mmCIF file of C-alpha atoms in Angstrom:
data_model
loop_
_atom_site.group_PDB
_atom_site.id
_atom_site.type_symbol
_atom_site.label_atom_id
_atom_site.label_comp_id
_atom_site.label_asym_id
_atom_site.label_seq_id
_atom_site.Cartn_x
_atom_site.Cartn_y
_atom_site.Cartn_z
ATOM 1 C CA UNK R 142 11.341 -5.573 -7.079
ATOM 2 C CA UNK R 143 7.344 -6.436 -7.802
ATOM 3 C CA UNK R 144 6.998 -6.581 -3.842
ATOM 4 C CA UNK R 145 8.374 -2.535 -4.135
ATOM 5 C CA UNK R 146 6.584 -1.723 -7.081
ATOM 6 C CA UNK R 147 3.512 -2.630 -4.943
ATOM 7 C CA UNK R 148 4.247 -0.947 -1.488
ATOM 8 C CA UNK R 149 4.667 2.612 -3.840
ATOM 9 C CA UNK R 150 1.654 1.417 -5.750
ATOM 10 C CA UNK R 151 -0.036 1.517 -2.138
ATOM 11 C CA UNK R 152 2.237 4.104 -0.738
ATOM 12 C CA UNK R 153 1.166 6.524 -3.695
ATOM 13 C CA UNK R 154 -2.706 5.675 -3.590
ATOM 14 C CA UNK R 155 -2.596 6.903 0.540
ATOM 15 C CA UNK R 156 -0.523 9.795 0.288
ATOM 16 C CA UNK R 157 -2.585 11.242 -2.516
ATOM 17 C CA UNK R 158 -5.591 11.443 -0.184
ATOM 18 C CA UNK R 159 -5.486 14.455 2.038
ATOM 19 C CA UNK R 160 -6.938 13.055 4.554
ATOM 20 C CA UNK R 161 -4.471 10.032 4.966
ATOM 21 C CA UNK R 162 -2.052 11.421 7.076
ATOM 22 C CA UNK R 163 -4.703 13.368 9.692
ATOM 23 C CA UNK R 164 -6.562 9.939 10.251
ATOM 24 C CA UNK R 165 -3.076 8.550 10.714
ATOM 25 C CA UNK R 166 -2.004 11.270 13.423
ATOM 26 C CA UNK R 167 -5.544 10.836 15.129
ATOM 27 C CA UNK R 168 -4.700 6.728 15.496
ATOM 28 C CA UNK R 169 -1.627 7.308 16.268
ATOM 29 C CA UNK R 170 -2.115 10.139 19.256
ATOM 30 C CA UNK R 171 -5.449 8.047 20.285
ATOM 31 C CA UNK R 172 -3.354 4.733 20.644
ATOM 32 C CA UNK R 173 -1.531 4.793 23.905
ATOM 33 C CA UNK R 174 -1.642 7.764 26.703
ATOM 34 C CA UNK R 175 2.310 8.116 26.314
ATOM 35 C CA UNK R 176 1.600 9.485 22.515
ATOM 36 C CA UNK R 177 -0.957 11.894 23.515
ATOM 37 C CA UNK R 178 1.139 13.239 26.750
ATOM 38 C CA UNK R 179 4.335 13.492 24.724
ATOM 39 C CA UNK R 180 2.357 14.890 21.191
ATOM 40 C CA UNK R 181 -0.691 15.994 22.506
ATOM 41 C CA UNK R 182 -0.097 19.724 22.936
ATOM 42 C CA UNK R 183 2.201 19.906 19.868
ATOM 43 C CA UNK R 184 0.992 21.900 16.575
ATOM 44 C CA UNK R 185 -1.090 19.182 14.888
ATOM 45 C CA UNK R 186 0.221 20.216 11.557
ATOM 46 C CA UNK R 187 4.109 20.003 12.373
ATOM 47 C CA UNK R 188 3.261 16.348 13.610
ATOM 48 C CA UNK R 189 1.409 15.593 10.406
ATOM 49 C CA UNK R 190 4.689 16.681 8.348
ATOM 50 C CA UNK R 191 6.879 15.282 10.679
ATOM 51 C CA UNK R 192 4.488 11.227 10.245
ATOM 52 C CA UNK R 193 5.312 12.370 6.422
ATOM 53 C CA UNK R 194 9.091 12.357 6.702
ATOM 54 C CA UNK R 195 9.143 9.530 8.947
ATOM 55 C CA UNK R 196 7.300 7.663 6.250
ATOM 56 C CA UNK R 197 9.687 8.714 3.764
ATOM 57 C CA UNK R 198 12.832 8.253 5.879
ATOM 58 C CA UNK R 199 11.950 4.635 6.563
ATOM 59 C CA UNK R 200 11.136 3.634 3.182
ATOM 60 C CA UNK R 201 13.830 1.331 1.609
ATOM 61 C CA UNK R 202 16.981 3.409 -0.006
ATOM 62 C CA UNK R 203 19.694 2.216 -2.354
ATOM 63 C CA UNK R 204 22.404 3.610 0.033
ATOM 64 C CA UNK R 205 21.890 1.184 2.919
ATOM 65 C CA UNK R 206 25.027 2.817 4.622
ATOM 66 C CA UNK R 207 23.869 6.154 4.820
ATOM 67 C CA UNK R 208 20.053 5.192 5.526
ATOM 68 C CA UNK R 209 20.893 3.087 8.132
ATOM 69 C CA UNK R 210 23.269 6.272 9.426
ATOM 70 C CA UNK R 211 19.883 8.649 9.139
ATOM 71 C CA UNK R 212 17.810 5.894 10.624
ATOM 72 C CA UNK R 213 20.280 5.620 13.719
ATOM 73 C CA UNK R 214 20.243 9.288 14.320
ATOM 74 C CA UNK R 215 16.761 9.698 14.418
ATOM 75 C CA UNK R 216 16.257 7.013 16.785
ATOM 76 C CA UNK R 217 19.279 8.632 19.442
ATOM 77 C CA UNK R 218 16.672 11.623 19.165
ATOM 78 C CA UNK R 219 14.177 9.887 19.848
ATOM 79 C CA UNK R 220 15.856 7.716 23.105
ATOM 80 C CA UNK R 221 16.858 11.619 24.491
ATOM 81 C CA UNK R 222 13.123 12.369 24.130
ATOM 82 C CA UNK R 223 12.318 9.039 26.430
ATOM 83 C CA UNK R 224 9.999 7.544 23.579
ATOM 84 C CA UNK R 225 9.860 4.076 24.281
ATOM 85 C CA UNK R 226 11.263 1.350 22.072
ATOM 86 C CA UNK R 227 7.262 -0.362 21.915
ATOM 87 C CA UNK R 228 5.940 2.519 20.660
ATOM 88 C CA UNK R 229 7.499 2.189 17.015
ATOM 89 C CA UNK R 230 5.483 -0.996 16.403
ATOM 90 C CA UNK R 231 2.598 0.768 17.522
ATOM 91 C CA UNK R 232 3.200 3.449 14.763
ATOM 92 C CA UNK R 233 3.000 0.517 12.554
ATOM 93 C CA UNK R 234 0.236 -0.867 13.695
ATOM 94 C CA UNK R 235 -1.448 3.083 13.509
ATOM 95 C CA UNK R 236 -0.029 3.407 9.924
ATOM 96 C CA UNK R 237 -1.766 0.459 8.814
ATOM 97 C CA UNK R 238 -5.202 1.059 10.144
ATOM 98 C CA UNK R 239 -4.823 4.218 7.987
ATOM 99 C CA UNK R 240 -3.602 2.228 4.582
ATOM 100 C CA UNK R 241 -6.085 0.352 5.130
ATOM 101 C CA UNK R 242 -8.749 2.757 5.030
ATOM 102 C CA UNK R 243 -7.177 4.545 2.122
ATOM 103 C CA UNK R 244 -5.687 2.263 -0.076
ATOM 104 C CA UNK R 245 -9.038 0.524 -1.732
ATOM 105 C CA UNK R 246 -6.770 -2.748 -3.000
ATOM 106 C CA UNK R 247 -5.529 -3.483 0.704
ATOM 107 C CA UNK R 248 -5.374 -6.875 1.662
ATOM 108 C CA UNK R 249 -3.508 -9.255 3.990
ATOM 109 C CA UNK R 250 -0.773 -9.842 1.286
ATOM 110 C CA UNK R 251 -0.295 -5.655 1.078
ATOM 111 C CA UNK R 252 0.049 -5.708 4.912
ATOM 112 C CA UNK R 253 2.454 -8.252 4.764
ATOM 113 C CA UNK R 254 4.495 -6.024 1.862
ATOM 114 C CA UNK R 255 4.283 -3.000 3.866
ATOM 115 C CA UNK R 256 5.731 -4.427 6.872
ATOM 116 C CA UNK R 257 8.532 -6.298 4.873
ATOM 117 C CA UNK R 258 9.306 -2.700 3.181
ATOM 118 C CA UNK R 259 9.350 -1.083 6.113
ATOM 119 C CA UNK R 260 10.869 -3.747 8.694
ATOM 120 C CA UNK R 261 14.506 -3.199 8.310
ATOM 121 C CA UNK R 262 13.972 1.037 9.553
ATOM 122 C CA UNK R 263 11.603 0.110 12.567
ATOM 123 C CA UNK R 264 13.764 -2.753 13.918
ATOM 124 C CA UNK R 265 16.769 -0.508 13.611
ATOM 125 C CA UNK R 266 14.874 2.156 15.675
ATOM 126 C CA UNK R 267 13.569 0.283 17.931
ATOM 127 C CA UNK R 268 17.374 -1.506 18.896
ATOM 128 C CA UNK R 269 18.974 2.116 18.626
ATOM 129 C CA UNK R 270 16.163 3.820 20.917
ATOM 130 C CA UNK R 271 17.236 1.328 23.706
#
């Protein structure tokens, strides 16, 4: 539970800054040409919400059985849309750059929690976008 208790500490501290989730976006769009020709000519603010729900869908639930059912049909969207199963763990990789720009008590240890928090919902869209 502490390891939760400080992912939402962290979680909290980024989402309060309104400029979190626009540097996020940029990384993300900037990071690999497939982004920015799927998302590139989409309404910037509809892809910030939609980076917001996929942050909150992927956070750890207490009803594994129905997460895991949400998880899997986001990622069947996502395989009709041809987004490539890499291209989750480059989301990561984008989301982090942001934390840690935002979050002022990141460290290597806070990486480490984020990824554990967030493992289980990436791995399971990445298998199910196969």
């Amino acid at each position: 539970m502490e390891k939760y208790n400080l992912y939402q500490a962290s979680y909290l501290r980024c989402m309060g800054n309104d400029d979190f989730l626009p540097l996020f976006y940029s990384l993300f769009i900037n990071a690999d040409i497939a982004i920015k020709d799927m998302f590139g000519s989409t309404d910037k603010e509809q892809q910030i919400l939609t980076l917001k729900a996929s942050l909150a869908m992927l956070q750890p639930a207490q009803d594994l059985i129905t997460h895991e059912q949400l998880i899997k049909s986001i990622a069947l969207r996502h395989k009709k849309m041809n987004i490539a199963p890499h291209l989750f763990n480059v989301w990561f990789d984008c989301l982090m750059q942001a934390v840690k720009q935002y979050d002022p008590q990141y460290n290597e240890d806070l990486h480490t929690i984020w990824r554990e928090q967030l493992d289980f919902g990436i791995k399971l869209m990445t298998k199910e976008s196969q």
